[in-house]
């Protein structure tokens, strides 16, 4: 995981803290969203997520476009699984 600024370690708790008093507002977290954390954001109530560098790795794009598509499929699967788990909870 890339954690240059500490975003990944604090972003989810901050998201939860903002979401708690404002459940009626659709929030879309960006920055620090990774394949490892996307399900946590959905479980915490994110309406959607904005994923950048972890989703679209430019080095991979230059070498293997299929790998980028596969990474996008992994994101979609992780989001779908988190939404399904949330429905079952």
mmCIF file of C-alpha atoms in Angstrom:
data_model
loop_
_atom_site.group_PDB
_atom_site.id
_atom_site.type_symbol
_atom_site.label_atom_id
_atom_site.label_comp_id
_atom_site.label_asym_id
_atom_site.label_seq_id
_atom_site.Cartn_x
_atom_site.Cartn_y
_atom_site.Cartn_z
ATOM 1 C CA UNK A 1 0.000 0.000 0.000
ATOM 2 C CA UNK A 2 1.114 3.513 -0.759
ATOM 3 C CA UNK A 3 0.798 5.773 2.267
ATOM 4 C CA UNK A 4 2.897 8.842 1.607
ATOM 5 C CA UNK A 5 0.726 11.332 3.480
ATOM 6 C CA UNK A 6 -1.057 9.128 5.985
ATOM 7 C CA UNK A 7 -4.270 9.308 3.967
ATOM 8 C CA UNK A 8 -4.914 5.582 4.050
ATOM 9 C CA UNK A 9 -4.528 5.352 7.797
ATOM 10 C CA UNK A 10 -6.909 8.201 8.595
ATOM 11 C CA UNK A 11 -9.291 8.483 5.644
ATOM 12 C CA UNK A 12 -11.730 5.730 6.639
ATOM 13 C CA UNK A 13 -12.127 6.924 10.252
ATOM 14 C CA UNK A 14 -12.673 10.474 8.990
ATOM 15 C CA UNK A 15 -15.224 9.236 6.460
ATOM 16 C CA UNK A 16 -17.092 7.383 9.222
ATOM 17 C CA UNK A 17 -16.976 10.433 11.482
ATOM 18 C CA UNK A 18 -18.488 12.669 8.785
ATOM 19 C CA UNK A 19 -21.027 10.054 7.725
ATOM 20 C CA UNK A 20 -22.358 9.364 11.240
ATOM 21 C CA UNK A 21 -24.248 12.663 11.729
ATOM 22 C CA UNK A 22 -25.150 12.965 8.026
ATOM 23 C CA UNK A 23 -26.572 9.587 6.953
ATOM 24 C CA UNK A 24 -28.979 11.263 4.533
ATOM 25 C CA UNK A 25 -26.135 12.635 2.400
ATOM 26 C CA UNK A 26 -24.541 10.488 -0.305
ATOM 27 C CA UNK A 27 -20.801 10.711 0.268
ATOM 28 C CA UNK A 28 -18.149 9.645 -2.261
ATOM 29 C CA UNK A 29 -14.677 9.240 -0.780
ATOM 30 C CA UNK A 30 -11.663 9.916 -2.966
ATOM 31 C CA UNK A 31 -7.970 9.754 -2.191
ATOM 32 C CA UNK A 32 -6.598 6.740 -0.410
ATOM 33 C CA UNK A 33 -9.211 4.377 -1.827
ATOM 34 C CA UNK A 34 -7.546 1.101 -2.793
ATOM 35 C CA UNK A 35 -8.649 -2.380 -3.700
ATOM 36 C CA UNK A 36 -7.909 -3.332 -0.099
ATOM 37 C CA UNK A 37 -10.116 -0.559 1.338
ATOM 38 C CA UNK A 38 -12.914 -0.132 -1.204
ATOM 39 C CA UNK A 39 -15.145 -2.683 0.537
ATOM 40 C CA UNK A 40 -14.645 -0.940 3.872
ATOM 41 C CA UNK A 41 -15.844 2.350 2.389
ATOM 42 C CA UNK A 42 -18.935 0.728 0.886
ATOM 43 C CA UNK A 43 -19.651 -1.013 4.191
ATOM 44 C CA UNK A 44 -19.294 2.348 5.950
ATOM 45 C CA UNK A 45 -21.978 3.868 3.720
ATOM 46 C CA UNK A 46 -20.183 5.306 0.706
ATOM 47 C CA UNK A 47 -22.549 5.831 -2.218
ATOM 48 C CA UNK A 48 -19.623 5.304 -4.597
ATOM 49 C CA UNK A 49 -15.853 5.708 -4.506
ATOM 50 C CA UNK A 50 -13.309 7.645 -6.500
ATOM 51 C CA UNK A 51 -10.271 5.479 -7.103
ATOM 52 C CA UNK A 52 -7.307 6.882 -8.964
ATOM 53 C CA UNK A 53 -3.729 5.727 -8.842
ATOM 54 C CA UNK A 54 -4.474 2.308 -7.383
ATOM 55 C CA UNK A 55 -7.114 1.608 -10.020
ATOM 56 C CA UNK A 56 -5.309 3.062 -13.016
ATOM 57 C CA UNK A 57 -1.604 2.422 -12.618
ATOM 58 C CA UNK A 58 0.034 4.272 -15.520
ATOM 59 C CA UNK A 59 3.057 1.976 -15.552
ATOM 60 C CA UNK A 60 0.763 -1.037 -15.941
ATOM 61 C CA UNK A 61 -1.268 0.774 -18.571
ATOM 62 C CA UNK A 62 1.840 1.310 -20.667
ATOM 63 C CA UNK A 63 2.870 -2.337 -20.341
ATOM 64 C CA UNK A 64 -0.384 -4.283 -20.210
ATOM 65 C CA UNK A 65 -3.795 -2.736 -20.797
ATOM 66 C CA UNK A 66 -5.488 -6.033 -19.978
ATOM 67 C CA UNK A 67 -4.041 -5.852 -16.455
ATOM 68 C CA UNK A 68 -5.738 -2.487 -15.944
ATOM 69 C CA UNK A 69 -9.065 -3.957 -17.092
ATOM 70 C CA UNK A 70 -8.583 -6.889 -14.740
ATOM 71 C CA UNK A 71 -7.879 -4.492 -11.862
ATOM 72 C CA UNK A 72 -11.125 -2.645 -12.674
ATOM 73 C CA UNK A 73 -12.982 -5.979 -12.578
ATOM 74 C CA UNK A 74 -11.491 -6.649 -9.135
ATOM 75 C CA UNK A 75 -12.790 -3.273 -7.919
ATOM 76 C CA UNK A 76 -16.251 -4.003 -9.298
ATOM 77 C CA UNK A 77 -16.270 -7.424 -7.618
ATOM 78 C CA UNK A 78 -15.119 -5.974 -4.291
ATOM 79 C CA UNK A 79 -17.813 -3.293 -4.407
ATOM 80 C CA UNK A 80 -20.492 -5.834 -5.322
ATOM 81 C CA UNK A 81 -19.409 -8.151 -2.497
ATOM 82 C CA UNK A 82 -19.444 -5.312 0.040
ATOM 83 C CA UNK A 83 -22.898 -4.190 -1.091
ATOM 84 C CA UNK A 84 -24.207 -7.753 -0.899
ATOM 85 C CA UNK A 85 -22.745 -8.218 2.587
ATOM 86 C CA UNK A 86 -24.320 -4.931 3.648
ATOM 87 C CA UNK A 87 -27.750 -6.119 2.443
ATOM 88 C CA UNK A 88 -27.360 -9.346 4.396
ATOM 89 C CA UNK A 89 -26.358 -7.573 7.600
#
